[in-house]
Short mmCIF file of C-alpha atoms in Angstrom, two decimals:
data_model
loop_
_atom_site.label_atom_id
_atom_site.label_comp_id
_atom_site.label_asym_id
_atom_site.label_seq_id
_atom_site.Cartn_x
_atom_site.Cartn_y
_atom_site.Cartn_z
CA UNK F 1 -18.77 5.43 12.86
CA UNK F 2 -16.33 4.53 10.06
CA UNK F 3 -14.93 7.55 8.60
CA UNK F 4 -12.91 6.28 5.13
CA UNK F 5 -10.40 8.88 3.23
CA UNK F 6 -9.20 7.81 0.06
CA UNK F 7 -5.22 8.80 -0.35
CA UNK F 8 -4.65 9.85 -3.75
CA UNK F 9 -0.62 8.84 -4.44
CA UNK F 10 0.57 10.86 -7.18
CA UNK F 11 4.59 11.77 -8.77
CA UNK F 12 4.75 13.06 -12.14
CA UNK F 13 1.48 11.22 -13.25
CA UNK F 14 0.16 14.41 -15.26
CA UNK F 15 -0.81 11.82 -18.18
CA UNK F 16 -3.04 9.30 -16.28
CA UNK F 17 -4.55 11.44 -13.03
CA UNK F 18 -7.21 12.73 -14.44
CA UNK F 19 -8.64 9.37 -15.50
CA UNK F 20 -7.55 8.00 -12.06
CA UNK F 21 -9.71 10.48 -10.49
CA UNK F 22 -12.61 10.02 -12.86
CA UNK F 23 -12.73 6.38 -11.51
CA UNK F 24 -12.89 7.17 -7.92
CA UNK F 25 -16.24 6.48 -6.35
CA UNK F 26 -16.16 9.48 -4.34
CA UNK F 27 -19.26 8.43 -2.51
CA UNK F 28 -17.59 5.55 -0.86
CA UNK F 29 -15.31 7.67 1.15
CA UNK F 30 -15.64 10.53 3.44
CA UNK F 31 -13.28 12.43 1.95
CA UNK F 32 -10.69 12.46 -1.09
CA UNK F 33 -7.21 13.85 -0.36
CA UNK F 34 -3.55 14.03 -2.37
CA UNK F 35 -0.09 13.41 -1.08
CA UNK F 36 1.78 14.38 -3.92
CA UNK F 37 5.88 13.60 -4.08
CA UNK F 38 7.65 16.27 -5.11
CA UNK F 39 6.38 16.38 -8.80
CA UNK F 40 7.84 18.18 -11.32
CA UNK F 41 5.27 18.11 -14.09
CA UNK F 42 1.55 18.99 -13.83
CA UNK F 43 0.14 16.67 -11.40
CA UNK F 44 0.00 19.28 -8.43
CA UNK F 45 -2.20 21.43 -10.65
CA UNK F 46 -4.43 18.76 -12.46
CA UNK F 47 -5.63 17.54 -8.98
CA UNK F 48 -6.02 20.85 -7.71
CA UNK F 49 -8.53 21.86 -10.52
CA UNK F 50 -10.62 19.10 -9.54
CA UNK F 51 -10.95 20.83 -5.72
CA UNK F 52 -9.05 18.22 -4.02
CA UNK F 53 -6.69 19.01 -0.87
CA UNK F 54 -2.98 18.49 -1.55
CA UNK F 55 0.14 17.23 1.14
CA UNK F 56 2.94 18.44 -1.32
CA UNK F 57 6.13 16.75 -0.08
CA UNK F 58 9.60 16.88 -1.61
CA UNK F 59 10.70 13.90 -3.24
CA UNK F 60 11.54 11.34 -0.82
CA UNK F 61 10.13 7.84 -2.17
CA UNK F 62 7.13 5.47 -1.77
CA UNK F 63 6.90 5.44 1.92
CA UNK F 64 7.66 9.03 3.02
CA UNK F 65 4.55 9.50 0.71
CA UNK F 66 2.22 7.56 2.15
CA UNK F 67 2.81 8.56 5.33
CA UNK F 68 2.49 12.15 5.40
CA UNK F 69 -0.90 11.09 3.66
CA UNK F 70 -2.10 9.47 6.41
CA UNK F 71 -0.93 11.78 8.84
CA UNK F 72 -2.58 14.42 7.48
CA UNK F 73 -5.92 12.07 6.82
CA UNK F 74 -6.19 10.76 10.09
CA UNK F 75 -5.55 14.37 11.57
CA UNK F 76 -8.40 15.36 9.53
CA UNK F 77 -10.75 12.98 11.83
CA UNK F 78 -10.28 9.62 9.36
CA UNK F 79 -11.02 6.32 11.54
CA UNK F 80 -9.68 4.52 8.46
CA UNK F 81 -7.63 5.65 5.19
CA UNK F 82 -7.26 3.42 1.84
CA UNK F 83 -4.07 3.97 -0.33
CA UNK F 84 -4.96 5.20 -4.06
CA UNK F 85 -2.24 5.30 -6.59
CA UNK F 86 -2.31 8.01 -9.23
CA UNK F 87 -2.34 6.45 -12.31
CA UNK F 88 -6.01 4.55 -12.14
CA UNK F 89 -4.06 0.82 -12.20
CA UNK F 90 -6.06 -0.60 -9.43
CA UNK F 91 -9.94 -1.57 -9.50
CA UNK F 92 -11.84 0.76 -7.40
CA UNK F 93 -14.63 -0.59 -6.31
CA UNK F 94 -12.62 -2.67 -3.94
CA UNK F 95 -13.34 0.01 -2.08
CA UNK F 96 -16.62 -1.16 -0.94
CA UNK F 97 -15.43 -4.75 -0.07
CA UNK F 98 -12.49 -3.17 2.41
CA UNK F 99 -15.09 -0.66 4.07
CA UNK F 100 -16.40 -4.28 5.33
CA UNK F 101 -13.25 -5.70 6.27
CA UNK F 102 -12.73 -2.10 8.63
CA UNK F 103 -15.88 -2.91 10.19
CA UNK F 104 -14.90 -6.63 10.96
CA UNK F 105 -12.25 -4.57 12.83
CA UNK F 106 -9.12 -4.96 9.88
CA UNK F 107 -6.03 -2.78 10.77
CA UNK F 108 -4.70 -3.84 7.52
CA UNK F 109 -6.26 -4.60 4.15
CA UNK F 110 -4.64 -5.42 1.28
CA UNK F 111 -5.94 -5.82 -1.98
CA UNK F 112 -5.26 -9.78 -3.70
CA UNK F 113 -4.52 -9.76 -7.24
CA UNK F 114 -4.26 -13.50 -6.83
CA UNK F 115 -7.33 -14.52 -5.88
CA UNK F 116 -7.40 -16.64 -8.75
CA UNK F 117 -4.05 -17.22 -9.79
CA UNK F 118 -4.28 -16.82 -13.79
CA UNK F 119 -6.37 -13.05 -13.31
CA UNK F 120 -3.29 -11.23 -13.34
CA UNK F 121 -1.82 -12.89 -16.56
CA UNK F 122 -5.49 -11.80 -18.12
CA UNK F 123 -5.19 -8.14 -16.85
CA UNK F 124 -1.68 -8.49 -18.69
CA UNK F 125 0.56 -8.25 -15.99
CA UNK F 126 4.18 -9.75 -17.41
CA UNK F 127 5.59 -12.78 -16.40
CA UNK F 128 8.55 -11.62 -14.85
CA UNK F 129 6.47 -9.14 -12.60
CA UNK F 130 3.65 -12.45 -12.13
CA UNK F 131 6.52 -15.14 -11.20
CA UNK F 132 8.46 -12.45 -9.05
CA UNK F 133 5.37 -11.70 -6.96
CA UNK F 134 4.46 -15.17 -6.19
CA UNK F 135 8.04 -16.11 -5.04
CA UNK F 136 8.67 -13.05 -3.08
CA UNK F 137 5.37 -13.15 -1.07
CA UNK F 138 5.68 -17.20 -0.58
CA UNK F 139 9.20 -15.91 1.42
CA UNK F 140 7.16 -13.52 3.06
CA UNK F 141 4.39 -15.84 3.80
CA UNK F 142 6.44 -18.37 5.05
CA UNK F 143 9.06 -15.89 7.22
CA UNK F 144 6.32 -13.92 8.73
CA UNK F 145 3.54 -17.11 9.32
CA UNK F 146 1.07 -15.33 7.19
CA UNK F 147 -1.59 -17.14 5.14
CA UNK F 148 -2.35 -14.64 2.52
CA UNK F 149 -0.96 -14.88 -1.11
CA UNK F 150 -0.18 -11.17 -2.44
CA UNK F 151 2.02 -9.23 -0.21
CA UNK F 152 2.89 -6.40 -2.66
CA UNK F 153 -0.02 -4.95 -3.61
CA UNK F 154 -0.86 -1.13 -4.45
CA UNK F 155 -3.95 -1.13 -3.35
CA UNK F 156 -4.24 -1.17 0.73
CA UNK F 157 -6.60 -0.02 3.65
CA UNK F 158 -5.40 1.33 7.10
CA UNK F 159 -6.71 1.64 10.43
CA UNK F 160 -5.96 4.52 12.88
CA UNK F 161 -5.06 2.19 15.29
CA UNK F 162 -2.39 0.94 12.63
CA UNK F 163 -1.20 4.21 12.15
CA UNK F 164 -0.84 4.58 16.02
CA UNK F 165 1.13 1.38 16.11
CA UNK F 166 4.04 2.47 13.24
CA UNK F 167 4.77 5.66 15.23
CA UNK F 168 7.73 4.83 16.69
CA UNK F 169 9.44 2.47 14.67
CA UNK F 170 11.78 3.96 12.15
CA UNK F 171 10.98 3.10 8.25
CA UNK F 172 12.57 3.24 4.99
CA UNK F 173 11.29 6.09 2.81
CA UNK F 174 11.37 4.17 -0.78
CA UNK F 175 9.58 1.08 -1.60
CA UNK F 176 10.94 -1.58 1.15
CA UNK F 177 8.26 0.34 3.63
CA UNK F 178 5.51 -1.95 1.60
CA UNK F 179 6.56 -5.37 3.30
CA UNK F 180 7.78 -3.34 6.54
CA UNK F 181 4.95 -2.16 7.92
CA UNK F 182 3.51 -6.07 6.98
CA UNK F 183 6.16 -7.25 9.14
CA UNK F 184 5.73 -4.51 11.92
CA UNK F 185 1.72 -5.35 12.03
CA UNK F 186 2.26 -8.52 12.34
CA UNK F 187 4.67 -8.58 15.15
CA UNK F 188 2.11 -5.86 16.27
CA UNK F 189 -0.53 -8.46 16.37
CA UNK F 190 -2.93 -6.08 14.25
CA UNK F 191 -5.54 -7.79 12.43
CA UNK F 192 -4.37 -8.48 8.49
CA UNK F 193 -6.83 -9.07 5.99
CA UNK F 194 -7.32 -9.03 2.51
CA UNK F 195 -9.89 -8.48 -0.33
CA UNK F 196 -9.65 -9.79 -4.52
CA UNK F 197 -8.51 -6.82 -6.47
CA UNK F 198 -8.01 -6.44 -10.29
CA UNK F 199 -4.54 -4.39 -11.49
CA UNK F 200 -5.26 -3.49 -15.13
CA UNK F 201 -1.18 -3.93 -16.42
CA UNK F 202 -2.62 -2.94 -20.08
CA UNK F 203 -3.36 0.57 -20.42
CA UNK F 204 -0.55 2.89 -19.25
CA UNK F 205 0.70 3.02 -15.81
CA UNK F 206 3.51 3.51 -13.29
CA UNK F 207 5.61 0.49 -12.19
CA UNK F 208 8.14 0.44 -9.78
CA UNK F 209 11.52 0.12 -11.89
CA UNK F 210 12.85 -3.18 -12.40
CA UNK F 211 16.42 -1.89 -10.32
CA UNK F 212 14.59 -1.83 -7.02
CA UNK F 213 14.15 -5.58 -7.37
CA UNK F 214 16.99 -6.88 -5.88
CA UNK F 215 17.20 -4.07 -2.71
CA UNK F 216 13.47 -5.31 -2.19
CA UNK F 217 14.44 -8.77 -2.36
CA UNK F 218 17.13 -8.89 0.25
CA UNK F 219 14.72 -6.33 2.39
CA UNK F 220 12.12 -9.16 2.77
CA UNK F 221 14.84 -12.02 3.39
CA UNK F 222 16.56 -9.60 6.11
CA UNK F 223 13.24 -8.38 7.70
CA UNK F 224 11.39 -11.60 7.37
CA UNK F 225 14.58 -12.96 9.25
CA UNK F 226 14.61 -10.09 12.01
CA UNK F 227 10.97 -11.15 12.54
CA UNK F 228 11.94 -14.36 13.38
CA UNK F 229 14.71 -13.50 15.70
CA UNK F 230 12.96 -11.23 17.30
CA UNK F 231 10.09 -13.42 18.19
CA UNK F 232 12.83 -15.60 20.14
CA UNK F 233 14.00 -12.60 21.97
CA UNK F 234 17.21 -11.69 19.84
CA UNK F 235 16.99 -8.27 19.04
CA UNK F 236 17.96 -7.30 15.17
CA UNK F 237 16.38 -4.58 13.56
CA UNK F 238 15.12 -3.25 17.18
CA UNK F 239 13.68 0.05 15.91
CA UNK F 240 10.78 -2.06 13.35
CA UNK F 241 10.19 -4.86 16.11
CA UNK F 242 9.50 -2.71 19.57
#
């Protein structure tokens, strides 16, 4: 039986939680949980008061995060968990749509924004962010032999068996873990799907700061590149692609 629990991905989001956790359709999932990182401002204590379990980490970065969430999820009996980011950017009730993918036996969901490719220009996400996206998951596309068209988004669904798979490799703990654990997967041979999602870029929300650009950048090129290699038996980056 599919057992879903929602991560709740919170730092320093005091100002938008709430109405993130208004939004949740709680009956979708099994169970609601928070891995918060390192905070300093209210967050810890807003989510608290609305009797929801939180993995308090120190500050660490994107992918530290997320994975002491779904350590703690899946050790809590989950058979799948889907990533929820604290400040309510993300539609919801594409929670319903990646239950389905799950039971179609997806290790990996991840939410589209470009399903059709002017929606995220009408949700008011800015050019810079809309061109970047679509030329750094074409790279990714084409380096990793994938056929789906948003690689970076914040709204994702994991399988336990996923979680079993990224055990031993070693990842970053900021923001490059997004496209490695794509990259692992797929050398992995784990099952990669997606569903449409809406990002709403209009009311206020927490964006990954402009600097981390170019470090995420050269991450894809270099990983996307080790994935080749790797595939032809020439070892680079051995501790992702075991």
């Amino acid at each position: 039986m599919t057992q879903i629990i929602g991560i709740l991905m919170t730092y320093n989001c005091e100002k938008v939680v709430e109405k993130a956790i208004s939004k949740i359709p709680k009956n979708k999932l099994h169970k609601l949980i928070c891995t918060d990182d390192g905070s300093t401002d209210r967050t810890v204590e807003i989510v608290k008061s609305h009797g929801i379990e939180v993995v308090e980490n120190n500050h660490k970065g994107y992918g530290a995060n997320l994975f002491s969430g779904m350590k703690r999820a899946f050790a809590l009996g989950a058979t799948h968990v889907i990533e929820i980011h604290g400040d309510g950017q993300y539609d919801y009730n594409q929670i319903e749509p990646c239950k389905k993918k799950f039971e179609n036996d997806a290790d990996l969901v991840l939410g589209d924004r470009f399903y059709e490719m002017k929606q995220p220009l009408k949700d008011g996400m800015p050019m810079f962010i809309y061109v970047g996206n679509i030329c750094l998951s074409l790279a990714g596309r084409i380096l990793l032999g994938l056929n789906l068209r948003d690689l970076f988004p914040g709204f994702r669904g994991y399988s336990k068996t996923f979680f079993e798979q990224m055990q031993e490799a070693k990842f970053s703990d900021d923001y490059k873990f997004s496209f490695d654990i794509i990259a692992r997967s797929k050398f992995k041979n784990l099952n990669i799907m997606s569903v449409p999602v809406r990002c709403d870029y209009k009311s206020e929300h927490h964006t990954a700061p402009i600097s981390k650009a170019i470090p995420l950048i050269l991450n894809v090129l270099y990983i996307g590149i080790a994935y080749r290699l790797n595939k032809m038996n020439i070892k680079l980056k051995k501790n992702l692609f075991i």
